[in-house]
Short mmCIF file of C-alpha atoms and ligand atoms in Angstrom, two decimals:
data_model
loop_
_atom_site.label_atom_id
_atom_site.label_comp_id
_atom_site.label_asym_id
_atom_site.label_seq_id
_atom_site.Cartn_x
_atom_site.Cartn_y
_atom_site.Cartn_z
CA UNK A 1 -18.99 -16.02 1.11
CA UNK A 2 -20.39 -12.85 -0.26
CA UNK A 3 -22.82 -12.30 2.07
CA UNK A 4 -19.54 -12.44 4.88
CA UNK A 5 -17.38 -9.58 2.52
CA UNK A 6 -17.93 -7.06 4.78
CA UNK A 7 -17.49 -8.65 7.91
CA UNK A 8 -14.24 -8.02 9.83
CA UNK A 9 -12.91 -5.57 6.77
CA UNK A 10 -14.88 -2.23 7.10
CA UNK A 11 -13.25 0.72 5.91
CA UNK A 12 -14.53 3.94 7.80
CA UNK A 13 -14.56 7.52 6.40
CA UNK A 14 -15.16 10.22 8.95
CA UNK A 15 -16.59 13.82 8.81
CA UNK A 16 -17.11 16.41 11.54
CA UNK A 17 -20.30 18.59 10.67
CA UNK A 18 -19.50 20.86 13.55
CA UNK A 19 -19.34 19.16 16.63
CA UNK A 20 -17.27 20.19 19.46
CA UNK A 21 -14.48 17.53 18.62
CA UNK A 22 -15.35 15.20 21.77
CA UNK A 23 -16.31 13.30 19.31
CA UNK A 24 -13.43 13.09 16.90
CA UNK A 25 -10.83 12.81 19.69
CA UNK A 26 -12.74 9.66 20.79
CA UNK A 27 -12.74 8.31 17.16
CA UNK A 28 -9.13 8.48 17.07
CA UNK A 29 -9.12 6.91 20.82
CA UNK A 30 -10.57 3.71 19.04
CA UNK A 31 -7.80 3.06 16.99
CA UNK A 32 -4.73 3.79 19.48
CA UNK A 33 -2.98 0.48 20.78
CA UNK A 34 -5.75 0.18 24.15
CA UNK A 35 -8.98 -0.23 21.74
CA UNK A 36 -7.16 -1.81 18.72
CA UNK A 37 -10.02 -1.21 15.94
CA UNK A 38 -7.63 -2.70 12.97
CA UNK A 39 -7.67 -5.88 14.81
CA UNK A 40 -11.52 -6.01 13.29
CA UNK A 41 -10.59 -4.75 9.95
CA UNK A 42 -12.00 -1.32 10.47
CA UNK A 43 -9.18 1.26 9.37
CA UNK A 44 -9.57 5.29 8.68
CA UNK A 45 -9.21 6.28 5.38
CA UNK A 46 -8.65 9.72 4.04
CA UNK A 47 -11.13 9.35 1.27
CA UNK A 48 -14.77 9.20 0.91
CA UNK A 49 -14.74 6.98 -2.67
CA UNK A 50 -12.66 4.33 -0.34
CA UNK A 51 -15.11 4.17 2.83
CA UNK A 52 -17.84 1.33 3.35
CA UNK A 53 -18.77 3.13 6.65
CA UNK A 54 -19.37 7.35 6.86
CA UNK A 55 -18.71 8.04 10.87
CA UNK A 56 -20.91 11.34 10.89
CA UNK A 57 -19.85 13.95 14.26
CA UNK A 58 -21.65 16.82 15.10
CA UNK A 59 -24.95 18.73 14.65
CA UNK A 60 -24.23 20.01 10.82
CA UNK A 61 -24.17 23.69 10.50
CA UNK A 62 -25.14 25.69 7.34
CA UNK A 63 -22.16 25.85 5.97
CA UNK A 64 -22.04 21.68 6.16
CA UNK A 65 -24.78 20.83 4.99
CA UNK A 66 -24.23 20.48 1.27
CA UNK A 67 -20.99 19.28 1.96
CA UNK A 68 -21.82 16.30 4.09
CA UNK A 69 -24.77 15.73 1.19
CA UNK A 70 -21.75 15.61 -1.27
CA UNK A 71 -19.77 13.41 0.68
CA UNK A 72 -22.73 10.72 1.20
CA UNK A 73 -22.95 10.95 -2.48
CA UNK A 74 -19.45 9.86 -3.27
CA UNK A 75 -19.35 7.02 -0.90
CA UNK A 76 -19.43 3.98 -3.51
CA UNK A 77 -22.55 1.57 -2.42
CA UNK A 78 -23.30 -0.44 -0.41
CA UNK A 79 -22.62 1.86 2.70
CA UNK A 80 -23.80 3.02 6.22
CA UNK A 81 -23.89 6.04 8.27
CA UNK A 82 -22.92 5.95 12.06
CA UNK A 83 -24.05 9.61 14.08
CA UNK A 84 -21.35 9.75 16.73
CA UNK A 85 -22.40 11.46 19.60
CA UNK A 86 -25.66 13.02 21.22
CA UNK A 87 -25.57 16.02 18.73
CA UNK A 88 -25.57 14.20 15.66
CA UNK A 89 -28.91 12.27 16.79
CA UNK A 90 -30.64 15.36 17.94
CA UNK A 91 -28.23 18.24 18.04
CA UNK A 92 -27.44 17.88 21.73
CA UNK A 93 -25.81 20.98 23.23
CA UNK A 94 -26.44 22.73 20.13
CA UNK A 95 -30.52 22.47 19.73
CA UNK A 96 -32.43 25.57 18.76
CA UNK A 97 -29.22 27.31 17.54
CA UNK A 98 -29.61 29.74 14.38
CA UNK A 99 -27.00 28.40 12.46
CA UNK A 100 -27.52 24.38 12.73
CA UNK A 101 -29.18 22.31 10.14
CA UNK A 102 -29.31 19.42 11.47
CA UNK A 103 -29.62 17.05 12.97
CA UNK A 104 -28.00 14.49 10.54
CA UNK A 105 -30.79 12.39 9.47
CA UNK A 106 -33.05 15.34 8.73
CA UNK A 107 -30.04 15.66 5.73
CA UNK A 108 -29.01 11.97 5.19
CA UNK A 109 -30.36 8.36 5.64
CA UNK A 110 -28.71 7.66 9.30
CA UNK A 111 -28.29 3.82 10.14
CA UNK A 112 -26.71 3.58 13.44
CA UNK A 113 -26.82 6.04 16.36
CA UNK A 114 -23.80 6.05 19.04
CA UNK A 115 -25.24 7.84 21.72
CA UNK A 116 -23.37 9.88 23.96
CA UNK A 117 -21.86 13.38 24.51
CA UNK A 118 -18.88 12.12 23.83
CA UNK A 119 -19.35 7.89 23.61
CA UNK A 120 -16.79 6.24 24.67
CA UNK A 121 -14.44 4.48 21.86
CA UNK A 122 -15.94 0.77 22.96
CA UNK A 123 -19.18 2.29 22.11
CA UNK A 124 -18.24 3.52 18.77
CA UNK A 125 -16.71 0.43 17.95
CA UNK A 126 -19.71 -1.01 19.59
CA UNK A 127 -22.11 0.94 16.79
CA UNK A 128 -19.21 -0.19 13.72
CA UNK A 129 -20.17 -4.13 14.85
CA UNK A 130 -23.73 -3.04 14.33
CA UNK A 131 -22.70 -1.36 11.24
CA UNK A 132 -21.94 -4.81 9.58
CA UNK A 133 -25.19 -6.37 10.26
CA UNK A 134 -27.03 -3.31 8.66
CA UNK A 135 -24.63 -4.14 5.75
CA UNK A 136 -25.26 -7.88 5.42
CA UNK A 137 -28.43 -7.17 5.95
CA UNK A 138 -28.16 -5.02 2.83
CA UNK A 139 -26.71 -7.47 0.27
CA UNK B 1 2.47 -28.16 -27.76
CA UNK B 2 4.36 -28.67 -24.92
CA UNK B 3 6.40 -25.04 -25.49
CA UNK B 4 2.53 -23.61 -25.69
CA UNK B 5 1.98 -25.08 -22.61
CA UNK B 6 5.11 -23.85 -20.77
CA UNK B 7 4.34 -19.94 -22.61
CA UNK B 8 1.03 -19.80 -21.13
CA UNK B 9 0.49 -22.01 -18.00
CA UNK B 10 3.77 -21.64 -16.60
CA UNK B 11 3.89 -17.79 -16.13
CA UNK B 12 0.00 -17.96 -14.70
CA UNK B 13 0.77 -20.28 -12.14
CA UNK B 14 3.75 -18.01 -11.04
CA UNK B 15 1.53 -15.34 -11.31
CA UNK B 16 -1.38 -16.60 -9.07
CA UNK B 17 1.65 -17.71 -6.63
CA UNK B 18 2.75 -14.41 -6.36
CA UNK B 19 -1.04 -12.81 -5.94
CA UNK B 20 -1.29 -14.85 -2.98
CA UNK B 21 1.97 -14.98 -1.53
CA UNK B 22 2.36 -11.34 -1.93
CA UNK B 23 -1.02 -11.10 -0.24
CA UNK B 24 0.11 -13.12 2.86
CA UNK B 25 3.16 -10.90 2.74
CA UNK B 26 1.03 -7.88 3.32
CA UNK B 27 -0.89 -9.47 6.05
CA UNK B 28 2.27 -10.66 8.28
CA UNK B 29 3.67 -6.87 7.66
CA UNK B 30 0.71 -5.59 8.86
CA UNK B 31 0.51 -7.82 11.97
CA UNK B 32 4.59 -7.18 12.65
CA UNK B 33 3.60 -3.52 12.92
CA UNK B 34 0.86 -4.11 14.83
CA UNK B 35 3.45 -5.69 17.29
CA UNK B 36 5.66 -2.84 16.90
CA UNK B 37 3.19 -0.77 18.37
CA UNK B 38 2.36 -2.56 21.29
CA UNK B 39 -1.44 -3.77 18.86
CA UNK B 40 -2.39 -6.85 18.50
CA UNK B 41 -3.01 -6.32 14.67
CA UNK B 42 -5.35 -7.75 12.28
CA UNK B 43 -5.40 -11.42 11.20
CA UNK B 44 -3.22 -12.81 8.47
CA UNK B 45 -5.96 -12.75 5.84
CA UNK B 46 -7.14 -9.47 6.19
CA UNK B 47 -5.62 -8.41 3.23
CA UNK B 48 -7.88 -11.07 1.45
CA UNK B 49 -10.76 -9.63 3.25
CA UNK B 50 -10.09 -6.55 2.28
CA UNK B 51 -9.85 -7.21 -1.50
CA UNK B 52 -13.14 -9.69 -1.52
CA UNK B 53 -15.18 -6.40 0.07
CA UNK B 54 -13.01 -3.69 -2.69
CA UNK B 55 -14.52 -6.36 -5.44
CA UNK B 56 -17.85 -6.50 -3.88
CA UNK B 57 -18.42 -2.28 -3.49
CA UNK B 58 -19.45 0.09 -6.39
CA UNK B 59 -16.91 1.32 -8.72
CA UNK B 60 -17.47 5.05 -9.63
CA UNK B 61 -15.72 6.58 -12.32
CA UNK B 62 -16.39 10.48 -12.17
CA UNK B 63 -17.59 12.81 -14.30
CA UNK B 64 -14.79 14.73 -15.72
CA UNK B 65 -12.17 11.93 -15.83
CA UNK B 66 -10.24 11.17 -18.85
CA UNK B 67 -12.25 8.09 -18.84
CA UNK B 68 -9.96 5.59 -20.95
CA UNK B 69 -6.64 6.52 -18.62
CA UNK B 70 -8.30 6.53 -15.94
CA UNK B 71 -9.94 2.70 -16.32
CA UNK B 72 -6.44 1.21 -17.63
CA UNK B 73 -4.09 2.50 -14.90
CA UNK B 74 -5.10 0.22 -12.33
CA UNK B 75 -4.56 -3.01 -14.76
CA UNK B 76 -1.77 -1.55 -16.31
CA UNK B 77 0.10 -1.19 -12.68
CA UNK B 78 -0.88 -4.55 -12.08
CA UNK B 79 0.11 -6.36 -14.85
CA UNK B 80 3.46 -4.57 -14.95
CA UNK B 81 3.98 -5.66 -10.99
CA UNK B 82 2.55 -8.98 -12.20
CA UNK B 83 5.64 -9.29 -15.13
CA UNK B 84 8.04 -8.42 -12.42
CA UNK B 85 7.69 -11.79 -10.85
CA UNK B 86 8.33 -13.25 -14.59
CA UNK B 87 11.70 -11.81 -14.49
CA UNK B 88 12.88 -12.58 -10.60
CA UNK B 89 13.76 -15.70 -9.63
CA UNK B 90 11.80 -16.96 -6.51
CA UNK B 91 14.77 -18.89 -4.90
CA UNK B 92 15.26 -22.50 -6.47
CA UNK B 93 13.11 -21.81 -9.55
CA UNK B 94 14.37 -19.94 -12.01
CA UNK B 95 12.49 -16.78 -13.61
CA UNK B 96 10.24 -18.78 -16.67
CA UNK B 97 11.12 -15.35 -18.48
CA UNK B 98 14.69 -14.95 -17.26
CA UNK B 99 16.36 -15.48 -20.47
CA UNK B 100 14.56 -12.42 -21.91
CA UNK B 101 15.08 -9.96 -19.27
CA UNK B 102 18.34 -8.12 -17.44
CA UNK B 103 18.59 -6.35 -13.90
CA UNK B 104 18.20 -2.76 -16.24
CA UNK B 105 14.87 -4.05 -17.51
CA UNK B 106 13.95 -5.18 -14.02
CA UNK B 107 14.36 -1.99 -13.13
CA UNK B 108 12.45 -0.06 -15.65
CA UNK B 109 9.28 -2.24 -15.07
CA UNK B 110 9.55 -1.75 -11.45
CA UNK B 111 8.44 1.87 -12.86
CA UNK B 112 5.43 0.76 -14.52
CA UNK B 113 3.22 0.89 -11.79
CA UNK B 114 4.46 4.02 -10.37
CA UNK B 115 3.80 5.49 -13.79
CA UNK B 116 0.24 4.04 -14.19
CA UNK B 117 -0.73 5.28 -10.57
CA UNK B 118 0.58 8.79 -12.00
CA UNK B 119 -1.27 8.90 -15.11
CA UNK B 120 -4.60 7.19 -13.21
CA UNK B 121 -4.10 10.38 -10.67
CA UNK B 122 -3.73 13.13 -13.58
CA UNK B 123 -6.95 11.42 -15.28
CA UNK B 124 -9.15 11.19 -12.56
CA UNK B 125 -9.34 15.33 -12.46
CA UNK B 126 -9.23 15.00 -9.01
CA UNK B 127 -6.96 18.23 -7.40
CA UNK B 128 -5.44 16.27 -4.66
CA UNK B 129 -4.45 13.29 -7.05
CA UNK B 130 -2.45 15.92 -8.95
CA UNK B 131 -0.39 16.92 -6.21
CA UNK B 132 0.20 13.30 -5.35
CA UNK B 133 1.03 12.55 -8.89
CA UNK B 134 3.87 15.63 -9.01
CA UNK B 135 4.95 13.70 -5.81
CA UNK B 136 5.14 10.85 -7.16
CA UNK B 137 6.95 11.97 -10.13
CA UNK B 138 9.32 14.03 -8.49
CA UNK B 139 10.30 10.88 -6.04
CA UNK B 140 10.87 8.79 -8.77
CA UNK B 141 13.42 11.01 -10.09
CA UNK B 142 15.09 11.31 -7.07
CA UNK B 143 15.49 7.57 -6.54
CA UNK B 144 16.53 6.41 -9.94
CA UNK B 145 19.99 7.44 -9.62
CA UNK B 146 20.79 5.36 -7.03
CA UNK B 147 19.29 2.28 -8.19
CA UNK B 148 20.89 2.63 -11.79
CA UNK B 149 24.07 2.66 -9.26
CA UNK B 150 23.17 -0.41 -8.01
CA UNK B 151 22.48 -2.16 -11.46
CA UNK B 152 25.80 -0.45 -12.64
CA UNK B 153 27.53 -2.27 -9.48
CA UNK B 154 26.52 -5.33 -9.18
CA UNK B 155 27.29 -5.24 -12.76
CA UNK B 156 30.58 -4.57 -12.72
CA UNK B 157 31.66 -7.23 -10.30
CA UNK B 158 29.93 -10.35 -11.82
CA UNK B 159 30.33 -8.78 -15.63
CA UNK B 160 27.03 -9.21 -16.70
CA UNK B 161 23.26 -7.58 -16.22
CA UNK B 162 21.97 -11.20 -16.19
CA UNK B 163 19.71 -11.99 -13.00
CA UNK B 164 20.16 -15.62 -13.19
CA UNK B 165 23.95 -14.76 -13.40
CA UNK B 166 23.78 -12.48 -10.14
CA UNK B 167 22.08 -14.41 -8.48
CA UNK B 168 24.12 -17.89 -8.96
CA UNK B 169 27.27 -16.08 -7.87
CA UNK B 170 27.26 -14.96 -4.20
CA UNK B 171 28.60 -11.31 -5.17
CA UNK B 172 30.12 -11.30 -1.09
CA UNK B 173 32.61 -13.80 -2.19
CA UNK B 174 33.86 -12.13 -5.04
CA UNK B 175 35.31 -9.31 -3.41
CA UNK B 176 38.60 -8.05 -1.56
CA UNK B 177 37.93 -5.75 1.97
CA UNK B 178 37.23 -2.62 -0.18
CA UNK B 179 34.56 -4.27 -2.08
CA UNK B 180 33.31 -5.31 0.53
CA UNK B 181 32.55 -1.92 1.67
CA UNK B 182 31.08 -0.97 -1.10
CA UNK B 183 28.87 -3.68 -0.93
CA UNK B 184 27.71 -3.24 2.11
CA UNK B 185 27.08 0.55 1.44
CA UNK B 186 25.08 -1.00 -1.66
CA UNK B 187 22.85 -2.91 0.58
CA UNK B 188 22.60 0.06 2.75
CA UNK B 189 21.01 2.50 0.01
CA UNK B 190 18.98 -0.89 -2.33
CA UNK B 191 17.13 -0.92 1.64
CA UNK B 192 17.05 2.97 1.64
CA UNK B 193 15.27 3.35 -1.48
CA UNK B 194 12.92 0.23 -0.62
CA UNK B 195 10.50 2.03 1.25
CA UNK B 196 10.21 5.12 -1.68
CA UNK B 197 10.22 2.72 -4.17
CA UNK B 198 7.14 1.01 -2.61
CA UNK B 199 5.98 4.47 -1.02
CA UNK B 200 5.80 3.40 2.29
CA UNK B 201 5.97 5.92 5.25
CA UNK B 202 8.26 7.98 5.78
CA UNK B 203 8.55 8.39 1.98
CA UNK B 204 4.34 8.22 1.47
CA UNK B 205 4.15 11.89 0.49
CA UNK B 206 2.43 10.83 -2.84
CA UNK B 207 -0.72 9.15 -0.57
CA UNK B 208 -0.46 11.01 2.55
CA UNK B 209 -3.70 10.25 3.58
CA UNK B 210 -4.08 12.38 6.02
CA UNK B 211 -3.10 15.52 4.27
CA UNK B 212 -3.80 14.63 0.61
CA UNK B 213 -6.52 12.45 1.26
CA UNK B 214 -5.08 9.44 -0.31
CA UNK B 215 -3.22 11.52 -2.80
CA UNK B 216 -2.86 9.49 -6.47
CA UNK B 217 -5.59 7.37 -5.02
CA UNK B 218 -8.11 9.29 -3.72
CA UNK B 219 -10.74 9.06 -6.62
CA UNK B 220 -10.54 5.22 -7.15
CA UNK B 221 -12.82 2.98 -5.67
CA UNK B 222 -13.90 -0.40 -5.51
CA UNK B 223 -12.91 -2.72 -8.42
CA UNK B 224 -10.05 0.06 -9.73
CA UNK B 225 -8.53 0.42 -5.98
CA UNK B 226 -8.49 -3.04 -5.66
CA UNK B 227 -6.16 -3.33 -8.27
CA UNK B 228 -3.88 -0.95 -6.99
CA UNK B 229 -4.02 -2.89 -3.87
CA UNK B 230 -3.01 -6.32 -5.50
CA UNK B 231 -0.38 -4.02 -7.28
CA UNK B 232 1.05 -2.44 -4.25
CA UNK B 233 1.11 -6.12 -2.83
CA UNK B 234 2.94 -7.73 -5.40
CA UNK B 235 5.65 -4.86 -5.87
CA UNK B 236 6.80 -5.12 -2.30
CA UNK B 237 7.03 -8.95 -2.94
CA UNK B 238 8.65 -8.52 -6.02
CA UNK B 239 11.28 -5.75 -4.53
CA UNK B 240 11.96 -7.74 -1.36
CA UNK B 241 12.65 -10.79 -3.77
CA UNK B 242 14.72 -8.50 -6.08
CA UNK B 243 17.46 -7.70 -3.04
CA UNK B 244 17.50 -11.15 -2.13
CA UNK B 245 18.04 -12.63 -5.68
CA UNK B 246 21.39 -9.90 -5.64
CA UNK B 247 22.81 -9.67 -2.21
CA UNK B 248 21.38 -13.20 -0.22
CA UNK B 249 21.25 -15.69 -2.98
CA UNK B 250 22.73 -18.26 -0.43
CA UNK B 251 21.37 -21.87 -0.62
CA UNK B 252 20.77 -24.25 2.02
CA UNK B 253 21.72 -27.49 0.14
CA UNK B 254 18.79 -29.49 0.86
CA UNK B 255 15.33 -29.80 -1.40
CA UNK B 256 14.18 -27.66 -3.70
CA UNK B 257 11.05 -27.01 -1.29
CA UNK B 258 13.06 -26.64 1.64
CA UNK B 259 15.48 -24.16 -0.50
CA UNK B 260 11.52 -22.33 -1.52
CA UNK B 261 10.75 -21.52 1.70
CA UNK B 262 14.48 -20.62 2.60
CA UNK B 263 13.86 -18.04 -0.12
CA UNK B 264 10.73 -16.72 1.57
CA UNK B 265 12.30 -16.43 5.02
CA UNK B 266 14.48 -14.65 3.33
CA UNK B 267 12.38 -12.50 1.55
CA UNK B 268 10.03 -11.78 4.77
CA UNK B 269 13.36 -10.92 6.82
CA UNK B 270 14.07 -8.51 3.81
CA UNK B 271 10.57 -6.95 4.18
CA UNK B 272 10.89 -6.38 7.99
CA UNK B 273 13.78 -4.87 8.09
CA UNK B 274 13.34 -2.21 4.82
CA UNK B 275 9.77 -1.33 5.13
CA UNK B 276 8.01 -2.68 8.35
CA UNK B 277 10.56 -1.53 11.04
CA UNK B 278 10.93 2.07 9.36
CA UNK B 279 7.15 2.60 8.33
CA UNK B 280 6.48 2.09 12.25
CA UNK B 281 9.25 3.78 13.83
CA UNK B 282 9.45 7.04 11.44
CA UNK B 283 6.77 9.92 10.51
CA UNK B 284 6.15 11.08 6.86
CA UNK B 285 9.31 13.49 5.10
CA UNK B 286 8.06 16.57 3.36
CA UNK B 287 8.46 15.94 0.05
CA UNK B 288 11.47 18.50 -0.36
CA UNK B 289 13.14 16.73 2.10
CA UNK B 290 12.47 13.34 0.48
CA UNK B 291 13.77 14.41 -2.94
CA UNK B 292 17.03 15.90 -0.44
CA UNK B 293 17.77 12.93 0.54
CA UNK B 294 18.06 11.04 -2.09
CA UNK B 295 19.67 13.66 -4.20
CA UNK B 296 22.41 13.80 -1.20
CA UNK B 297 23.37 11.28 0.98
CA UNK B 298 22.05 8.53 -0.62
CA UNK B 299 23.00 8.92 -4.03
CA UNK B 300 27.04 10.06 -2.84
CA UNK B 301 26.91 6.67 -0.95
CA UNK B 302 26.00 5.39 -3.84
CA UNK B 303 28.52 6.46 -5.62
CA UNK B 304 31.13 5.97 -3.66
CA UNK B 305 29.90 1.96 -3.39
CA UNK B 306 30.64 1.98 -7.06
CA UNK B 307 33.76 3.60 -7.05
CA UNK B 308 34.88 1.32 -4.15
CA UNK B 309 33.73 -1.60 -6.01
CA UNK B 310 35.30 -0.26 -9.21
CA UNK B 311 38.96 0.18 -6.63
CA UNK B 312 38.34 -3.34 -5.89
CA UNK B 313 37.65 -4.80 -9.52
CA UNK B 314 40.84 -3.09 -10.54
CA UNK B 315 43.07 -4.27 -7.65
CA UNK B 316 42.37 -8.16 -7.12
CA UNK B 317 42.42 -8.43 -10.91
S1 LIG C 401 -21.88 14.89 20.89
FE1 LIG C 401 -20.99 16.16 22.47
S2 LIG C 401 -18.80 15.63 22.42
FE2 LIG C 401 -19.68 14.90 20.50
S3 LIG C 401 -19.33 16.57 19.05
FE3 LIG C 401 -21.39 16.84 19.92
S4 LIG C 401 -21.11 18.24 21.63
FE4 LIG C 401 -19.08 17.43 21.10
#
């Protein structure tokens, strides 16, 4: 029974670090009637201390750095990261730039990538499904 | 022995009832909206679900909470949610604590948890639970006056604050035309102030989540939120049983488990139609306009329900 808690009733925090917000728009695509994500359990909230799952966008700039730190601090345990998007895993588009930090696992532990630039909303449901076996896993 | 029996077993078995029925309550609401929007919705137990993986996660209490408020609140709101159900009677069984309790003390604990969320919010230090906590505060305000109408009303008719005595008498039958006006206008503004009462969208302003971040909420988590949850959960039961207990109290005639889950039709039509329907077809009121509208319209229907009950009272008699 435990080791099933977290299946089918993921609550999913998300943070853009600077991404273009191809990313965020697609996030919000996966909840809309057509993809349906609260049919698995998985619903938004507006607070970190409520999430199981941090959905991570963008490359993190230096101004989001400690912020996204802080954030992946107050995440109660257990928990997993998701990088949405090509520029989270390697900071896509934005590689090289002066002002980028990133990318996201050079700041925090990263669990699941979603590739793309922007991943469609099956595939970011796609990476949340993964998200639960990292957590079982985890128990 | 027997009366030590009845003190402590009875009101836990009502109260486990109500955990779970209130849970399954929460689930087919959330399915019904999922309808509304064209979803398919999550499955009845989610709510379950969801609890099992709130008791499962970390609790964090932080750093510069007032540490001892901020740990009660959540049991606090449940436990006073949890004594509602003590006091309303679910259909063919009467309330074990009915004897003890009127419709004005009814009332007063459906503050409780309101009250506990607001204190929890104010301890946990957090900025955005402050503002939801002055939201919360300020929409209580505005929907008291109303409801004290309603106890005031109902009152009046069948002469006494007694549930048990509301509830036997169907109050539609007591009336001439006029009262039954005012009764109706009643219903209109106990369903009105369901959805505040329970802070559902549109009247959510305390836990916009989306602007507030959760609001009175947004520091809890794990055990603590899961309490609120459970809390939330049971109020809504306890409202929707509330309004049935004073305006639908009518019986079917057959057994008493037949009558039971007449009672919970009831109940879950009661739901659908005060909170479901309007969370999903309405967007979130400023919280000016909130406190407006109860101030306003509501509470001068309210009114005049009373005095057109009052008309009534004075005529047929
Ligand atoms: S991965 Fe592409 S679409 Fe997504 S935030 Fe980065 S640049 Fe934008």
């Amino acid at each position: 029974m435990i080791k099933n808690a977290f299946k089918r009733a993921l609550w999913v925090y998300h943070i853009n670090t600077g991404g273009c917000n191809g990313c965020d728009i697609e996030i919000i695509a996966a909840l809309t009637p057509r993809y349906d994500a609260e049919r698995f359990g998985i619903k938004l909230v507006g607070s970190p201390r409520h999430a199981d799952v941090l959905l991570v966008t963008g490359p993190v700039t230096a101004k989001m750095e400690d912020k996204l730190k802080r954030v992946y601090e107050q995440t109660p345990d257990p928990k997993v990261v998701i990088a949405v998007g090509n520029c989270g895993a390697s900071t896509g588009v934005f590689h090289n730039s002066y002002s980028i930090r990133g990318p996201i696992d050079k700041i925090i532990p990263v669990d699941v990538y979603v590739p793309g630039c922007p991943p469609r909303p099956e595939a970011i449901i796609h990476g949340i499904a993964k998200a639960w076996e990292k957590l079982e896993g985890k128990k | 022995m027997e009366t030590i029996m009845q003190i402590v077993f009875v009101p836990i078995g009502i109260a486990s009832l109500g955990l779970i029925l209130s849970l399954i309550f929460k689930g087919i609401d959330r399915r019904i909206a999922a309808r509304f929007q064209a979803r398919v919705g999550p499955p009845l137990v989610q709510p379950f679900r969801d609890i099992m993986k709130l008791m499962l996660k970390e609790t964090i209490v932080p750093e510069n909470c007032v540490r001892w408020v901020y740990e009660s609140a959540p049991i606090i709101a449940l436990v006073g949610s949890l004594m509602l159900l003590l006091y309303i009677p679910m259909g063919p069984f009467n309330a074990p604590l009915g004897n003890f309790g009127d419709l004005i003390l009814v009332l007063y604990l459906f503050t409780i948890p309101s009250l506990a969320m607001v204190a929890g919010g104010f301890a946990s230090g957090n900025p955005y639970a402050t503002i939801g906590a002055q939201r919360e505060m300020v929409m209580m305000m505005s929907y008291e006056l109303p409801l004290a109408m309603l106890a005031a009303a109902t009152a009046w008719k069948v002469t006494s604050f007694s549930i048990a005595k509301i509830s036997s008498t169907v109050i539609w039958s007591t009336v001439g035309p006029l009262g039954l006006v005012g009764i109706l206008l009643l219903l209109v503004v106990v369903l009105s102030v369901a959805p505040a009462e329970l802070v559902k969208i549109p009247f959510d302003a305390p836990e916009a989540e989306t602007e507030i971040a959760g609001g009175l909420l947004v520091d809890y988590s794990g055990r603590n939120l899961a309490l609120f949850y459970l809390s939330d959960a049971v109020k809504s039961f306890a409202f929707a049983s509330l309004i049935v207990a004073l305006f639908f109290p009518f019986k079917l005639g057959t057994t008493i488990w037949g009558e039971f889950l007449w009672f919970l039709l009831k109940v879950l039509i009661v739901m659908i139609v005060s909170v479901t329907t309007v969370r999903v077809a309405a967007a979130r009121l400023q919280i000016d306009n909130i406190a407006g509208y109860y101030w306003k319209p509501i509470a001068l229907v309210s009114l005049a329900a009373l005095a057109l009950i009052a008309i009534d009272t004075a005529v047929v008699i």
